[in-house]
Amino acid sequence: MKEVILMIVEFMNEFHDLFISAFGLLGINMTDKEMHFWVLGIFGIIFFFATHIIFRLVSRWSITVISFIYTFTVLIVIVFAIEIQQKVTNRGHMEFQDAVQGLWGFLVLFSMYAAVKLIMFFMKKLFHKKGIKNKGKKKSRTTRASRHHDV
């Protein structure tokens, strides 16, 4: 776990130095706060648009997928926060495998939920087709307007 965090920190430090150098060459001097404002602002809006496009496409299929992605993302943040907190307070061991196991627990339980939901979906389809059949009666189609107006 420590190695993963150090790797992320090293990447961020390299990016920080590259960003400062690039803007320095352009004659733009920024404070650390200004840099954070622009870098995270730009990254955030790009990430938002990408996420928005993906979620709009996925929402046509299932809102459950969006709920899963959101929950999994929040759990990643929580799991790493717990591991970092354990290192800072010395109340446990900070290990990457602990984070993986915690996320794996969610994936297993979510898979069980998804399996039950899938079984119920197919059972509903199976019984709906076999159960109530229209015995030659033609259903009349109504429009939204005809339901709300005297026609």
PDB file of N, CA and C in Angstrom, residues 65-131:
ATOM      1  N   VAL A  65     -26.391   0.313 -13.403  1.00  0.00           N
ATOM      2  CA  VAL A  65     -24.976   0.414 -13.762  1.00  0.00           C
ATOM      3  C   VAL A  65     -24.389   1.730 -13.248  1.00  0.00           C
ATOM      4  N   ILE A  66     -25.143   2.810 -13.390  1.00  0.00           N
ATOM      5  CA  ILE A  66     -24.676   4.109 -12.901  1.00  0.00           C
ATOM      6  C   ILE A  66     -24.534   4.072 -11.385  1.00  0.00           C
ATOM      7  N   SER A  67     -25.508   3.489 -10.711  1.00  0.00           N
ATOM      8  CA  SER A  67     -25.437   3.366  -9.248  1.00  0.00           C
ATOM      9  C   SER A  67     -24.220   2.546  -8.837  1.00  0.00           C
ATOM     10  N   PHE A  68     -23.943   1.476  -9.582  1.00  0.00           N
ATOM     11  CA  PHE A  68     -22.780   0.638  -9.284  1.00  0.00           C
ATOM     12  C   PHE A  68     -21.491   1.434  -9.454  1.00  0.00           C
ATOM     13  N   ILE A  69     -21.342   2.134 -10.572  1.00  0.00           N
ATOM     14  CA  ILE A  69     -20.121   2.907 -10.843  1.00  0.00           C
ATOM     15  C   ILE A  69     -19.915   3.958  -9.756  1.00  0.00           C
ATOM     16  N   TYR A  70     -20.975   4.662  -9.399  1.00  0.00           N
ATOM     17  CA  TYR A  70     -20.866   5.697  -8.367  1.00  0.00           C
ATOM     18  C   TYR A  70     -20.460   5.077  -7.024  1.00  0.00           C
ATOM     19  N   THR A  71     -21.137   4.009  -6.639  1.00  0.00           N
ATOM     20  CA  THR A  71     -20.852   3.354  -5.354  1.00  0.00           C
ATOM     21  C   THR A  71     -19.421   2.832  -5.324  1.00  0.00           C
ATOM     22  N   PHE A  72     -19.004   2.178  -6.409  1.00  0.00           N
ATOM     23  CA  PHE A  72     -17.651   1.622  -6.464  1.00  0.00           C
ATOM     24  C   PHE A  72     -16.602   2.733  -6.359  1.00  0.00           C
ATOM     25  N   THR A  73     -16.843   3.847  -7.032  1.00  0.00           N
ATOM     26  CA  THR A  73     -15.914   4.979  -6.985  1.00  0.00           C
ATOM     27  C   THR A  73     -15.807   5.544  -5.566  1.00  0.00           C
ATOM     28  N   VAL A  74     -16.940   5.736  -4.918  1.00  0.00           N
ATOM     29  CA  VAL A  74     -16.928   6.249  -3.539  1.00  0.00           C
ATOM     30  C   VAL A  74     -16.235   5.249  -2.617  1.00  0.00           C
ATOM     31  N   LEU A  75     -16.473   3.956  -2.815  1.00  0.00           N
ATOM     32  CA  LEU A  75     -15.813   2.951  -1.982  1.00  0.00           C
ATOM     33  C   LEU A  75     -14.296   2.968  -2.157  1.00  0.00           C
ATOM     34  N   ILE A  76     -13.818   3.205  -3.367  1.00  0.00           N
ATOM     35  CA  ILE A  76     -12.373   3.300  -3.587  1.00  0.00           C
ATOM     36  C   ILE A  76     -11.794   4.435  -2.745  1.00  0.00           C
ATOM     37  N   VAL A  77     -12.458   5.575  -2.771  1.00  0.00           N
ATOM     38  CA  VAL A  77     -11.993   6.718  -1.978  1.00  0.00           C
ATOM     39  C   VAL A  77     -12.016   6.375  -0.486  1.00  0.00           C
ATOM     40  N   ILE A  78     -13.100   5.773  -0.018  1.00  0.00           N
ATOM     41  CA  ILE A  78     -13.233   5.434   1.410  1.00  0.00           C
ATOM     42  C   ILE A  78     -12.180   4.414   1.824  1.00  0.00           C
ATOM     43  N   VAL A  79     -11.974   3.387   1.000  1.00  0.00           N
ATOM     44  CA  VAL A  79     -11.012   2.333   1.322  1.00  0.00           C
ATOM     45  C   VAL A  79      -9.598   2.916   1.460  1.00  0.00           C
ATOM     46  N   PHE A  80      -9.217   3.763   0.518  1.00  0.00           N
ATOM     47  CA  PHE A  80      -7.880   4.344   0.615  1.00  0.00           C
ATOM     48  C   PHE A  80      -7.783   5.342   1.765  1.00  0.00           C
ATOM     49  N   ALA A  81      -8.850   6.049   2.052  1.00  0.00           N
ATOM     50  CA  ALA A  81      -8.846   6.955   3.203  1.00  0.00           C
ATOM     51  C   ALA A  81      -8.655   6.167   4.498  1.00  0.00           C
ATOM     52  N   ILE A  82      -9.302   5.025   4.600  1.00  0.00           N
ATOM     53  CA  ILE A  82      -9.162   4.179   5.798  1.00  0.00           C
ATOM     54  C   ILE A  82      -7.722   3.687   5.922  1.00  0.00           C
ATOM     55  N   GLU A  83      -7.151   3.239   4.811  1.00  0.00           N
ATOM     56  CA  GLU A  83      -5.779   2.735   4.855  1.00  0.00           C
ATOM     57  C   GLU A  83      -4.787   3.843   5.226  1.00  0.00           C
ATOM     58  N   ILE A  84      -4.971   5.021   4.677  1.00  0.00           N
ATOM     59  CA  ILE A  84      -4.097   6.149   5.015  1.00  0.00           C
ATOM     60  C   ILE A  84      -4.267   6.533   6.481  1.00  0.00           C
ATOM     61  N   GLN A  85      -5.525   6.531   6.940  1.00  0.00           N
ATOM     62  CA  GLN A  85      -5.805   6.853   8.348  1.00  0.00           C
ATOM     63  C   GLN A  85      -5.118   5.846   9.264  1.00  0.00           C
ATOM     64  N   GLN A  86      -5.111   4.571   8.885  1.00  0.00           N
ATOM     65  CA  GLN A  86      -4.442   3.553   9.698  1.00  0.00           C
ATOM     66  C   GLN A  86      -2.942   3.827   9.787  1.00  0.00           C
ATOM     67  N   LYS A  87      -2.348   4.275   8.695  1.00  0.00           N
ATOM     68  CA  LYS A  87      -0.917   4.592   8.702  1.00  0.00           C
ATOM     69  C   LYS A  87      -0.634   5.808   9.582  1.00  0.00           C
ATOM     70  N   VAL A  88      -1.453   6.843   9.448  1.00  0.00           N
ATOM     71  CA  VAL A  88      -1.238   8.080  10.190  1.00  0.00           C
ATOM     72  C   VAL A  88      -1.406   7.869  11.691  1.00  0.00           C
ATOM     73  N   THR A  89      -2.414   7.089  12.079  1.00  0.00           N
ATOM     74  CA  THR A  89      -2.717   6.910  13.509  1.00  0.00           C
ATOM     75  C   THR A  89      -2.053   5.683  14.123  1.00  0.00           C
ATOM     76  N   ASN A  90      -1.402   4.866  13.301  1.00  0.00           N
ATOM     77  CA  ASN A  90      -0.809   3.603  13.774  1.00  0.00           C
ATOM     78  C   ASN A  90      -1.846   2.677  14.405  1.00  0.00           C
ATOM     79  N   ARG A  91      -3.045   2.699  13.904  1.00  0.00           N
ATOM     80  CA  ARG A  91      -4.106   1.815  14.417  1.00  0.00           C
ATOM     81  C   ARG A  91      -4.443   0.773  13.365  1.00  0.00           C
ATOM     82  N   GLY A  92      -3.477  -0.001  12.993  1.00  0.00           N
ATOM     83  CA  GLY A  92      -3.648  -1.024  11.970  1.00  0.00           C
ATOM     84  C   GLY A  92      -2.495  -0.949  10.988  1.00  0.00           C
ATOM     85  N   HIS A  93      -2.507  -1.849  10.040  1.00  0.00           N
ATOM     86  CA  HIS A  93      -1.446  -1.897   9.041  1.00  0.00           C
ATOM     87  C   HIS A  93      -1.978  -1.385   7.719  1.00  0.00           C
ATOM     88  N   MET A  94      -1.229  -0.475   7.106  1.00  0.00           N
ATOM     89  CA  MET A  94      -1.623   0.055   5.817  1.00  0.00           C
ATOM     90  C   MET A  94      -1.124  -0.918   4.750  1.00  0.00           C
ATOM     91  N   GLU A  95      -2.051  -1.671   4.153  1.00  0.00           N
ATOM     92  CA  GLU A  95      -1.689  -2.651   3.140  1.00  0.00           C
ATOM     93  C   GLU A  95      -2.628  -2.517   1.951  1.00  0.00           C
ATOM     94  N   PHE A  96      -2.047  -2.584   0.765  1.00  0.00           N
ATOM     95  CA  PHE A  96      -2.834  -2.508  -0.465  1.00  0.00           C
ATOM     96  C   PHE A  96      -3.826  -3.668  -0.525  1.00  0.00           C
ATOM     97  N   GLN A  97      -3.402  -4.837  -0.062  1.00  0.00           N
ATOM     98  CA  GLN A  97      -4.270  -6.021  -0.117  1.00  0.00           C
ATOM     99  C   GLN A  97      -5.533  -5.824   0.733  1.00  0.00           C
ATOM    100  N   ASP A  98      -5.445  -5.054   1.825  1.00  0.00           N
ATOM    101  CA  ASP A  98      -6.635  -4.743   2.626  1.00  0.00           C
ATOM    102  C   ASP A  98      -7.650  -3.973   1.787  1.00  0.00           C
ATOM    103  N   ALA A  99      -7.161  -3.005   1.020  1.00  0.00           N
ATOM    104  CA  ALA A  99      -8.045  -2.214   0.156  1.00  0.00           C
ATOM    105  C   ALA A  99      -8.687  -3.100  -0.895  1.00  0.00           C
ATOM    106  N   VAL A 100      -7.886  -3.979  -1.497  1.00  0.00           N
ATOM    107  CA  VAL A 100      -8.405  -4.887  -2.524  1.00  0.00           C
ATOM    108  C   VAL A 100      -9.467  -5.803  -1.937  1.00  0.00           C
ATOM    109  N   GLN A 101      -9.217  -6.349  -0.743  1.00  0.00           N
ATOM    110  CA  GLN A 101     -10.182  -7.253  -0.106  1.00  0.00           C
ATOM    111  C   GLN A 101     -11.504  -6.540   0.198  1.00  0.00           C
ATOM    112  N   GLY A 102     -11.413  -5.297   0.651  1.00  0.00           N
ATOM    113  CA  GLY A 102     -12.630  -4.538   0.936  1.00  0.00           C
ATOM    114  C   GLY A 102     -13.456  -4.322  -0.322  1.00  0.00           C
ATOM    115  N   LEU A 103     -12.792  -3.959  -1.405  1.00  0.00           N
ATOM    116  CA  LEU A 103     -13.511  -3.764  -2.672  1.00  0.00           C
ATOM    117  C   LEU A 103     -14.038  -5.095  -3.219  1.00  0.00           C
ATOM    118  N   TRP A 104     -13.259  -6.153  -3.025  1.00  0.00           N
ATOM    119  CA  TRP A 104     -13.694  -7.476  -3.462  1.00  0.00           C
ATOM    120  C   TRP A 104     -14.980  -7.895  -2.730  1.00  0.00           C
ATOM    121  N   GLY A 105     -15.085  -7.563  -1.447  1.00  0.00           N
ATOM    122  CA  GLY A 105     -16.304  -7.867  -0.693  1.00  0.00           C
ATOM    123  C   GLY A 105     -17.519  -7.208  -1.325  1.00  0.00           C
ATOM    124  N   PHE A 106     -17.385  -5.950  -1.702  1.00  0.00           N
ATOM    125  CA  PHE A 106     -18.492  -5.260  -2.374  1.00  0.00           C
ATOM    126  C   PHE A 106     -18.827  -5.932  -3.696  1.00  0.00           C
ATOM    127  N   LEU A 107     -17.805  -6.273  -4.480  1.00  0.00           N
ATOM    128  CA  LEU A 107     -18.054  -6.898  -5.789  1.00  0.00           C
ATOM    129  C   LEU A 107     -18.775  -8.241  -5.650  1.00  0.00           C
ATOM    130  N   VAL A 108     -18.400  -9.039  -4.665  1.00  0.00           N
ATOM    131  CA  VAL A 108     -19.054 -10.333  -4.443  1.00  0.00           C
ATOM    132  C   VAL A 108     -20.516 -10.126  -4.037  1.00  0.00           C
ATOM    133  N   LEU A 109     -20.748  -9.227  -3.074  1.00  0.00           N
ATOM    134  CA  LEU A 109     -22.127  -8.995  -2.628  1.00  0.00           C
ATOM    135  C   LEU A 109     -22.970  -8.356  -3.733  1.00  0.00           C
ATOM    136  N   PHE A 110     -22.380  -7.462  -4.506  1.00  0.00           N
ATOM    137  CA  PHE A 110     -23.125  -6.863  -5.618  1.00  0.00           C
ATOM    138  C   PHE A 110     -23.442  -7.920  -6.673  1.00  0.00           C
ATOM    139  N   SER A 111     -22.521  -8.839  -6.918  1.00  0.00           N
ATOM    140  CA  SER A 111     -22.766  -9.921  -7.881  1.00  0.00           C
ATOM    141  C   SER A 111     -23.933 -10.794  -7.440  1.00  0.00           C
ATOM    142  N   MET A 112     -24.017 -11.035  -6.138  1.00  0.00           N
ATOM    143  CA  MET A 112     -25.149 -11.810  -5.612  1.00  0.00           C
ATOM    144  C   MET A 112     -26.457 -11.050  -5.835  1.00  0.00           C
ATOM    145  N   TYR A 113     -26.450  -9.751  -5.558  1.00  0.00           N
ATOM    146  CA  TYR A 113     -27.628  -8.911  -5.798  1.00  0.00           C
ATOM    147  C   TYR A 113     -28.011  -8.937  -7.270  1.00  0.00           C
ATOM    148  N   ALA A 114     -27.017  -8.767  -8.146  1.00  0.00           N
ATOM    149  CA  ALA A 114     -27.282  -8.743  -9.583  1.00  0.00           C
ATOM    150  C   ALA A 114     -27.837 -10.085 -10.059  1.00  0.00           C
ATOM    151  N   ALA A 115     -27.323 -11.181  -9.516  1.00  0.00           N
ATOM    152  CA  ALA A 115     -27.809 -12.507  -9.898  1.00  0.00           C
ATOM    153  C   ALA A 115     -29.275 -12.682  -9.499  1.00  0.00           C
ATOM    154  N   VAL A 116     -29.624 -12.275  -8.282  1.00  0.00           N
ATOM    155  CA  VAL A 116     -31.023 -12.359  -7.836  1.00  0.00           C
ATOM    156  C   VAL A 116     -31.911 -11.489  -8.714  1.00  0.00           C
ATOM    157  N   LYS A 117     -31.463 -10.279  -9.008  1.00  0.00           N
ATOM    158  CA  LYS A 117     -32.233  -9.375  -9.855  1.00  0.00           C
ATOM    159  C   LYS A 117     -32.418  -9.955 -11.261  1.00  0.00           C
ATOM    160  N   LEU A 118     -31.370 -10.568 -11.799  1.00  0.00           N
ATOM    161  CA  LEU A 118     -31.430 -11.181 -13.124  1.00  0.00           C
ATOM    162  C   LEU A 118     -32.394 -12.371 -13.133  1.00  0.00           C
ATOM    163  N   ILE A 119     -32.339 -13.195 -12.100  1.00  0.00           N
ATOM    164  CA  ILE A 119     -33.256 -14.336 -11.995  1.00  0.00           C
ATOM    165  C   ILE A 119     -34.694 -13.841 -11.928  1.00  0.00           C
ATOM    166  N   MET A 120     -34.947 -12.825 -11.125  1.00  0.00           N
ATOM    167  CA  MET A 120     -36.304 -12.274 -11.020  1.00  0.00           C
ATOM    168  C   MET A 120     -36.763 -11.697 -12.357  1.00  0.00           C
ATOM    169  N   PHE A 121     -35.873 -11.059 -13.087  1.00  0.00           N
ATOM    170  CA  PHE A 121     -36.211 -10.505 -14.402  1.00  0.00           C
ATOM    171  C   PHE A 121     -36.631 -11.606 -15.360  1.00  0.00           C
ATOM    172  N   PHE A 122     -35.847 -12.691 -15.423  1.00  0.00           N
ATOM    173  CA  PHE A 122     -36.181 -13.787 -16.331  1.00  0.00           C
ATOM    174  C   PHE A 122     -37.429 -14.539 -15.878  1.00  0.00           C
ATOM    175  N   MET A 123     -37.627 -14.677 -14.586  1.00  0.00           N
ATOM    176  CA  MET A 123     -38.846 -15.329 -14.083  1.00  0.00           C
ATOM    177  C   MET A 123     -40.071 -14.508 -14.473  1.00  0.00           C
ATOM    178  N   LYS A 124     -39.977 -13.218 -14.328  1.00  0.00           N
ATOM    179  CA  LYS A 124     -41.078 -12.333 -14.691  1.00  0.00           C
ATOM    180  C   LYS A 124     -41.401 -12.459 -16.174  1.00  0.00           C
ATOM    181  N   LYS A 125     -40.362 -12.486 -17.007  1.00  0.00           N
ATOM    182  CA  LYS A 125     -40.568 -12.643 -18.452  1.00  0.00           C
ATOM    183  C   LYS A 125     -41.192 -13.990 -18.767  1.00  0.00           C
ATOM    184  N   LEU A 126     -40.697 -15.042 -18.110  1.00  0.00           N
ATOM    185  CA  LEU A 126     -41.183 -16.398 -18.357  1.00  0.00           C
ATOM    186  C   LEU A 126     -42.650 -16.530 -17.970  1.00  0.00           C
ATOM    187  N   PHE A 127     -43.013 -16.071 -16.767  1.00  0.00           N
ATOM    188  CA  PHE A 127     -44.392 -16.204 -16.312  1.00  0.00           C
ATOM    189  C   PHE A 127     -45.325 -15.233 -17.014  1.00  0.00           C
ATOM    190  N   HIS A 128     -44.838 -14.112 -17.421  1.00  0.00           N
ATOM    191  CA  HIS A 128     -45.674 -13.142 -18.129  1.00  0.00           C
ATOM    192  C   HIS A 128     -46.075 -13.686 -19.495  1.00  0.00           C
ATOM    193  N   LYS A 129     -45.174 -14.371 -20.176  1.00  0.00           N
ATOM    194  CA  LYS A 129     -45.476 -14.939 -21.488  1.00  0.00           C
ATOM    195  C   LYS A 129     -46.410 -16.137 -21.364  1.00  0.00           C
ATOM    196  N   LYS A 130     -46.209 -16.982 -20.352  1.00  0.00           N
ATOM    197  CA  LYS A 130     -47.029 -18.185 -20.200  1.00  0.00           C
ATOM    198  C   LYS A 130     -48.352 -17.902 -19.512  1.00  0.00           C
ATOM    199  N   GLY A 131     -48.343 -16.970 -18.583  1.00  0.00           N
ATOM    200  CA  GLY A 131     -49.507 -16.731 -17.741  1.00  0.00           C
ATOM    201  C   GLY A 131     -50.687 -16.101 -18.452  1.00  0.00           C
TER     202      GLY A 131
END
